């Protein structure tokens, strides 16, 4: 299987991102369940929408925070579902 990278992502409201991949495909991914079920202090700040919206694309991944406080496997993003 070819490895895919994230090339961009667009905020869609709430905890939704439209994630665009280098193979031309895109998926709408809902991060809400993950954020609500995981109460680790490192993740709690991303429950606030203004912080959630501060994602960036680095090295083919969607990441949050200076040191990648929050990152998900590209394979999960590609499937459009975050494992909780």
mmCIF file of N, CA and C in Angstrom:
data_model
loop_
_atom_site.group_PDB
_atom_site.id
_atom_site.type_symbol
_atom_site.label_atom_id
_atom_site.label_comp_id
_atom_site.label_asym_id
_atom_site.label_seq_id
_atom_site.Cartn_x
_atom_site.Cartn_y
_atom_site.Cartn_z
ATOM 1 N N UNK A 1 0.835 -1.183 0.000
ATOM 2 C CA UNK A 1 0.000 0.000 0.000
ATOM 3 C C UNK A 1 0.881 1.248 0.000
ATOM 4 N N UNK A 2 0.540 2.186 -0.856
ATOM 5 C CA UNK A 2 1.279 3.439 -0.940
ATOM 6 C C UNK A 2 1.005 4.305 0.289
ATOM 7 N N UNK A 3 2.015 4.947 0.780
ATOM 8 C CA UNK A 3 1.856 5.862 1.895
ATOM 9 C C UNK A 3 1.276 7.169 1.377
ATOM 10 N N UNK A 4 0.295 7.691 2.088
ATOM 11 C CA UNK A 4 -0.283 8.976 1.721
ATOM 12 C C UNK A 4 0.071 10.000 2.783
ATOM 13 N N UNK A 5 0.143 11.248 2.349
ATOM 14 C CA UNK A 5 0.412 12.353 3.261
ATOM 15 C C UNK A 5 -0.742 13.339 3.219
ATOM 16 N N UNK A 6 -0.929 14.034 4.309
ATOM 17 C CA UNK A 6 -1.887 15.129 4.360
ATOM 18 C C UNK A 6 -1.226 16.341 3.707
ATOM 19 N N UNK A 7 -1.942 16.977 2.793
ATOM 20 C CA UNK A 7 -1.388 18.180 2.161
ATOM 21 C C UNK A 7 -2.066 19.454 2.654
ATOM 22 N N UNK A 8 -3.311 19.320 3.152
ATOM 23 C CA UNK A 8 -4.007 20.473 3.716
ATOM 24 C C UNK A 8 -5.206 19.982 4.513
ATOM 25 N N UNK A 9 -5.762 20.884 5.289
ATOM 26 C CA UNK A 9 -6.978 20.587 6.046
ATOM 27 C C UNK A 9 -7.751 21.884 6.211
ATOM 28 N N UNK A 10 -9.060 21.759 6.187
ATOM 29 C CA UNK A 10 -9.939 22.915 6.309
ATOM 30 C C UNK A 10 -10.909 22.687 7.456
ATOM 31 N N UNK A 11 -11.019 23.683 8.322
ATOM 32 C CA UNK A 11 -11.954 23.616 9.437
ATOM 33 C C UNK A 11 -13.380 23.653 8.897
ATOM 34 N N UNK A 12 -14.227 22.743 9.376
ATOM 35 C CA UNK A 12 -15.604 22.615 8.881
ATOM 36 C C UNK A 12 -16.654 22.942 9.938
ATOM 37 N N UNK A 13 -16.237 23.405 11.098
ATOM 38 C CA UNK A 13 -17.174 23.667 12.190
ATOM 39 C C UNK A 13 -17.070 22.590 13.244
ATOM 40 N N UNK A 14 -17.482 22.936 14.463
ATOM 41 C CA UNK A 14 -17.420 22.018 15.592
ATOM 42 C C UNK A 14 -16.023 21.389 15.674
ATOM 43 N N UNK A 15 -15.931 20.062 15.691
ATOM 44 C CA UNK A 15 -14.636 19.371 15.728
ATOM 45 C C UNK A 15 -14.364 18.638 14.420
ATOM 46 N N UNK A 16 -14.835 19.205 13.338
ATOM 47 C CA UNK A 16 -14.704 18.581 12.019
ATOM 48 C C UNK A 16 -13.620 19.250 11.190
ATOM 49 N N UNK A 17 -12.805 18.420 10.550
ATOM 50 C CA UNK A 17 -11.829 18.904 9.572
ATOM 51 C C UNK A 17 -12.031 18.146 8.270
ATOM 52 N N UNK A 18 -11.916 18.850 7.173
ATOM 53 C CA UNK A 18 -11.833 18.203 5.870
ATOM 54 C C UNK A 18 -10.349 18.048 5.595
ATOM 55 N N UNK A 19 -9.891 16.816 5.565
ATOM 56 C CA UNK A 19 -8.470 16.513 5.406
ATOM 57 C C UNK A 19 -8.227 16.106 3.957
ATOM 58 N N UNK A 20 -7.270 16.779 3.315
ATOM 59 C CA UNK A 20 -6.943 16.541 1.907
ATOM 60 C C UNK A 20 -5.603 15.819 1.806
ATOM 61 N N UNK A 21 -5.579 14.770 0.990
ATOM 62 C CA UNK A 21 -4.403 13.912 0.871
ATOM 63 C C UNK A 21 -3.713 14.087 -0.481
ATOM 64 N N UNK A 22 -2.455 13.680 -0.531
ATOM 65 C CA UNK A 22 -1.664 13.870 -1.751
ATOM 66 C C UNK A 22 -2.066 12.953 -2.907
ATOM 67 N N UNK A 23 -2.985 12.026 -2.664
ATOM 68 C CA UNK A 23 -3.477 11.192 -3.764
ATOM 69 C C UNK A 23 -4.753 11.781 -4.379
ATOM 70 N N UNK A 24 -5.133 12.991 -3.943
ATOM 71 C CA UNK A 24 -6.301 13.669 -4.486
ATOM 72 C C UNK A 24 -7.589 13.414 -3.724
ATOM 73 N N UNK A 25 -7.560 12.533 -2.751
ATOM 74 C CA UNK A 25 -8.770 12.238 -1.982
ATOM 75 C C UNK A 25 -8.880 13.178 -0.781
ATOM 76 N N UNK A 26 -10.066 13.207 -0.191
ATOM 77 C CA UNK A 26 -10.280 13.986 1.034
ATOM 78 C C UNK A 26 -11.332 13.282 1.878
ATOM 79 N N UNK A 27 -11.280 13.522 3.164
ATOM 80 C CA UNK A 27 -12.230 12.937 4.114
ATOM 81 C C UNK A 27 -12.622 14.001 5.126
ATOM 82 N N UNK A 28 -13.879 13.951 5.549
ATOM 83 C CA UNK A 28 -14.323 14.757 6.680
ATOM 84 C C UNK A 28 -14.100 13.895 7.919
ATOM 85 N N UNK A 29 -13.325 14.420 8.864
ATOM 86 C CA UNK A 29 -12.981 13.659 10.068
ATOM 87 C C UNK A 29 -13.530 14.394 11.282
ATOM 88 N N UNK A 30 -14.235 13.654 12.137
ATOM 89 C CA UNK A 30 -14.813 14.199 13.362
ATOM 90 C C UNK A 30 -13.942 13.781 14.547
ATOM 91 N N UNK A 31 -13.379 14.765 15.237
ATOM 92 C CA UNK A 31 -12.472 14.513 16.353
ATOM 93 C C UNK A 31 -13.174 14.601 17.708
ATOM 94 N N UNK A 32 -14.462 14.911 17.710
ATOM 95 C CA UNK A 32 -15.180 15.169 18.955
ATOM 96 C C UNK A 32 -15.180 13.977 19.907
ATOM 97 N N UNK A 33 -15.498 12.788 19.418
ATOM 98 C CA UNK A 33 -15.546 11.613 20.300
ATOM 99 C C UNK A 33 -14.214 11.385 20.986
ATOM 100 N N UNK A 34 -13.134 11.486 20.220
ATOM 101 C CA UNK A 34 -11.808 11.287 20.818
ATOM 102 C C UNK A 34 -11.573 12.313 21.927
ATOM 103 N N UNK A 35 -11.802 13.574 21.632
ATOM 104 C CA UNK A 35 -11.525 14.631 22.610
ATOM 105 C C UNK A 35 -12.405 14.521 23.848
ATOM 106 N N UNK A 36 -13.637 14.100 23.687
ATOM 107 C CA UNK A 36 -14.544 13.989 24.839
ATOM 108 C C UNK A 36 -14.224 12.763 25.696
ATOM 109 N N UNK A 37 -13.696 11.704 25.096
ATOM 110 C CA UNK A 37 -13.423 10.467 25.842
ATOM 111 C C UNK A 37 -12.036 10.442 26.473
ATOM 112 N N UNK A 38 -11.135 11.287 26.012
ATOM 113 C CA UNK A 38 -9.776 11.288 26.546
ATOM 114 C C UNK A 38 -9.554 12.556 27.358
ATOM 115 N N UNK A 39 -9.373 12.365 28.647
ATOM 116 C CA UNK A 39 -9.267 13.518 29.541
ATOM 117 C C UNK A 39 -7.824 13.829 29.938
ATOM 118 N N UNK A 40 -6.870 13.370 29.156
ATOM 119 C CA UNK A 40 -5.476 13.672 29.442
ATOM 120 C C UNK A 40 -5.284 15.190 29.404
ATOM 121 N N UNK A 41 -4.618 15.766 30.403
ATOM 122 C CA UNK A 41 -4.443 17.220 30.454
ATOM 123 C C UNK A 41 -3.824 17.814 29.178
ATOM 124 N N UNK A 42 -2.997 17.062 28.515
ATOM 125 C CA UNK A 42 -2.357 17.535 27.282
ATOM 126 C C UNK A 42 -3.399 17.767 26.179
ATOM 127 N N UNK A 43 -4.482 17.007 26.197
ATOM 128 C CA UNK A 43 -5.509 17.113 25.164
ATOM 129 C C UNK A 43 -6.633 18.075 25.540
ATOM 130 N N UNK A 44 -6.819 18.322 26.838
ATOM 131 C CA UNK A 44 -7.963 19.108 27.303
ATOM 132 C C UNK A 44 -8.071 20.473 26.647
ATOM 133 N N UNK A 45 -6.953 21.132 26.398
ATOM 134 C CA UNK A 45 -7.027 22.474 25.816
ATOM 135 C C UNK A 45 -7.611 22.466 24.406
ATOM 136 N N UNK A 46 -7.557 21.336 23.715
ATOM 137 C CA UNK A 46 -8.085 21.253 22.349
ATOM 138 C C UNK A 46 -9.588 20.988 22.317
ATOM 139 N N UNK A 47 -10.192 20.812 23.500
ATOM 140 C CA UNK A 47 -11.647 20.746 23.592
ATOM 141 C C UNK A 47 -12.248 22.132 23.373
ATOM 142 N N UNK A 48 -11.456 23.164 23.596
ATOM 143 C CA UNK A 48 -11.892 24.532 23.314
ATOM 144 C C UNK A 48 -11.734 24.754 21.817
ATOM 145 N N UNK A 49 -12.822 25.121 21.163
ATOM 146 C CA UNK A 49 -12.835 25.247 19.700
ATOM 147 C C UNK A 49 -11.733 26.170 19.194
ATOM 148 N N UNK A 50 -11.488 27.277 19.908
ATOM 149 C CA UNK A 50 -10.451 28.200 19.422
ATOM 150 C C UNK A 50 -9.076 27.551 19.398
ATOM 151 N N UNK A 51 -8.801 26.639 20.312
ATOM 152 C CA UNK A 51 -7.532 25.904 20.292
ATOM 153 C C UNK A 51 -7.552 24.784 19.253
ATOM 154 N N UNK A 52 -8.692 24.117 19.118
ATOM 155 C CA UNK A 52 -8.810 23.054 18.120
ATOM 156 C C UNK A 52 -8.536 23.607 16.720
ATOM 157 N N UNK A 53 -8.984 24.812 16.467
ATOM 158 C CA UNK A 53 -8.818 25.431 15.154
ATOM 159 C C UNK A 53 -7.367 25.787 14.832
ATOM 160 N N UNK A 54 -6.479 25.702 15.799
ATOM 161 C CA UNK A 54 -5.079 26.088 15.596
ATOM 162 C C UNK A 54 -4.206 24.919 15.133
ATOM 163 N N UNK A 55 -4.769 24.032 14.339
ATOM 164 C CA UNK A 55 -4.008 22.905 13.793
ATOM 165 C C UNK A 55 -3.086 23.411 12.686
ATOM 166 N N UNK A 56 -2.122 22.594 12.336
ATOM 167 C CA UNK A 56 -1.236 22.900 11.209
ATOM 168 C C UNK A 56 -0.850 21.591 10.540
ATOM 169 N N UNK A 57 -0.313 21.708 9.349
ATOM 170 C CA UNK A 57 0.156 20.545 8.607
ATOM 171 C C UNK A 57 1.676 20.562 8.654
ATOM 172 N N UNK A 58 2.258 19.501 9.195
ATOM 173 C CA UNK A 58 3.716 19.368 9.267
ATOM 174 C C UNK A 58 4.096 17.935 8.929
ATOM 175 N N UNK A 59 5.059 17.788 8.059
ATOM 176 C CA UNK A 59 5.575 16.467 7.677
ATOM 177 C C UNK A 59 4.466 15.496 7.266
ATOM 178 N N UNK A 60 3.456 16.002 6.560
ATOM 179 C CA UNK A 60 2.385 15.148 6.067
ATOM 180 C C UNK A 60 1.363 14.739 7.098
ATOM 181 N N UNK A 61 1.328 15.434 8.236
ATOM 182 C CA UNK A 61 0.404 15.127 9.325
ATOM 183 C C UNK A 61 -0.375 16.362 9.731
ATOM 184 N N UNK A 62 -1.547 16.158 10.323
ATOM 185 C CA UNK A 62 -2.282 17.231 10.986
ATOM 186 C C UNK A 62 -1.824 17.205 12.438
ATOM 187 N N UNK A 63 -1.336 18.334 12.930
ATOM 188 C CA UNK A 63 -0.810 18.384 14.296
ATOM 189 C C UNK A 63 -1.324 19.629 15.021
ATOM 190 N N UNK A 64 -1.306 19.545 16.328
ATOM 191 C CA UNK A 64 -1.660 20.666 17.188
ATOM 192 C C UNK A 64 -0.521 20.865 18.179
ATOM 193 N N UNK A 65 -0.211 22.111 18.469
ATOM 194 C CA UNK A 65 0.795 22.436 19.479
ATOM 195 C C UNK A 65 2.193 22.501 18.911
ATOM 196 N N UNK A 66 3.050 23.196 19.641
ATOM 197 C CA UNK A 66 4.454 23.380 19.247
ATOM 198 C C UNK A 66 5.195 22.058 19.104
ATOM 199 N N UNK A 67 4.941 21.153 20.024
ATOM 200 C CA UNK A 67 5.652 19.869 20.042
ATOM 201 C C UNK A 67 4.739 18.716 19.656
ATOM 202 N N UNK A 68 3.781 19.002 18.791
ATOM 203 C CA UNK A 68 2.839 17.986 18.333
ATOM 204 C C UNK A 68 2.114 17.348 19.522
ATOM 205 N N UNK A 69 1.515 18.200 20.355
ATOM 206 C CA UNK A 69 0.764 17.724 21.519
ATOM 207 C C UNK A 69 -0.312 16.722 21.125
ATOM 208 N N UNK A 70 -0.895 16.949 19.956
ATOM 209 C CA UNK A 70 -1.979 16.101 19.478
ATOM 210 C C UNK A 70 -1.705 15.762 18.022
ATOM 211 N N UNK A 71 -1.679 14.488 17.708
ATOM 212 C CA UNK A 71 -1.436 14.002 16.344
ATOM 213 C C UNK A 71 -2.134 12.650 16.211
ATOM 214 N N UNK A 72 -2.618 12.355 15.028
ATOM 215 C CA UNK A 72 -3.325 11.101 14.773
ATOM 216 C C UNK A 72 -2.661 10.382 13.614
ATOM 217 N N UNK A 73 -2.715 9.056 13.605
ATOM 218 C CA UNK A 73 -2.155 8.315 12.474
ATOM 219 C C UNK A 73 -2.853 8.719 11.174
ATOM 220 N N UNK A 74 -2.073 8.964 10.148
ATOM 221 C CA UNK A 74 -2.631 9.349 8.852
ATOM 222 C C UNK A 74 -3.583 8.260 8.360
ATOM 223 N N UNK A 75 -3.302 7.012 8.675
ATOM 224 C CA UNK A 75 -4.181 5.917 8.239
ATOM 225 C C UNK A 75 -5.595 6.085 8.803
ATOM 226 N N UNK A 76 -5.727 6.577 10.032
ATOM 227 C CA UNK A 76 -7.046 6.820 10.610
ATOM 228 C C UNK A 76 -7.722 8.002 9.915
ATOM 229 N N UNK A 77 -6.960 9.054 9.658
ATOM 230 C CA UNK A 77 -7.516 10.213 8.959
ATOM 231 C C UNK A 77 -8.004 9.799 7.575
ATOM 232 N N UNK A 78 -7.238 8.959 6.912
ATOM 233 C CA UNK A 78 -7.564 8.513 5.560
ATOM 234 C C UNK A 78 -8.865 7.693 5.552
ATOM 235 N N UNK A 79 -9.098 6.944 6.620
ATOM 236 C CA UNK A 79 -10.338 6.177 6.740
ATOM 237 C C UNK A 79 -11.504 7.079 7.136
ATOM 238 N N UNK A 80 -11.184 8.281 7.625
ATOM 239 C CA UNK A 80 -12.234 9.211 8.043
ATOM 240 C C UNK A 80 -12.779 8.924 9.419
ATOM 241 N N UNK A 81 -12.041 8.132 10.202
ATOM 242 C CA UNK A 81 -12.513 7.754 11.538
ATOM 243 C C UNK A 81 -11.352 7.669 12.507
ATOM 244 N N UNK A 82 -11.484 8.382 13.606
ATOM 245 C CA UNK A 82 -10.481 8.352 14.673
ATOM 246 C C UNK A 82 -10.857 7.263 15.655
ATOM 247 N N UNK A 83 -9.932 6.374 15.959
ATOM 248 C CA UNK A 83 -10.190 5.332 16.962
ATOM 249 C C UNK A 83 -10.222 5.953 18.348
ATOM 250 N N UNK A 84 -11.219 5.576 19.112
ATOM 251 C CA UNK A 84 -11.343 6.107 20.471
ATOM 252 C C UNK A 84 -11.034 5.122 21.500
#
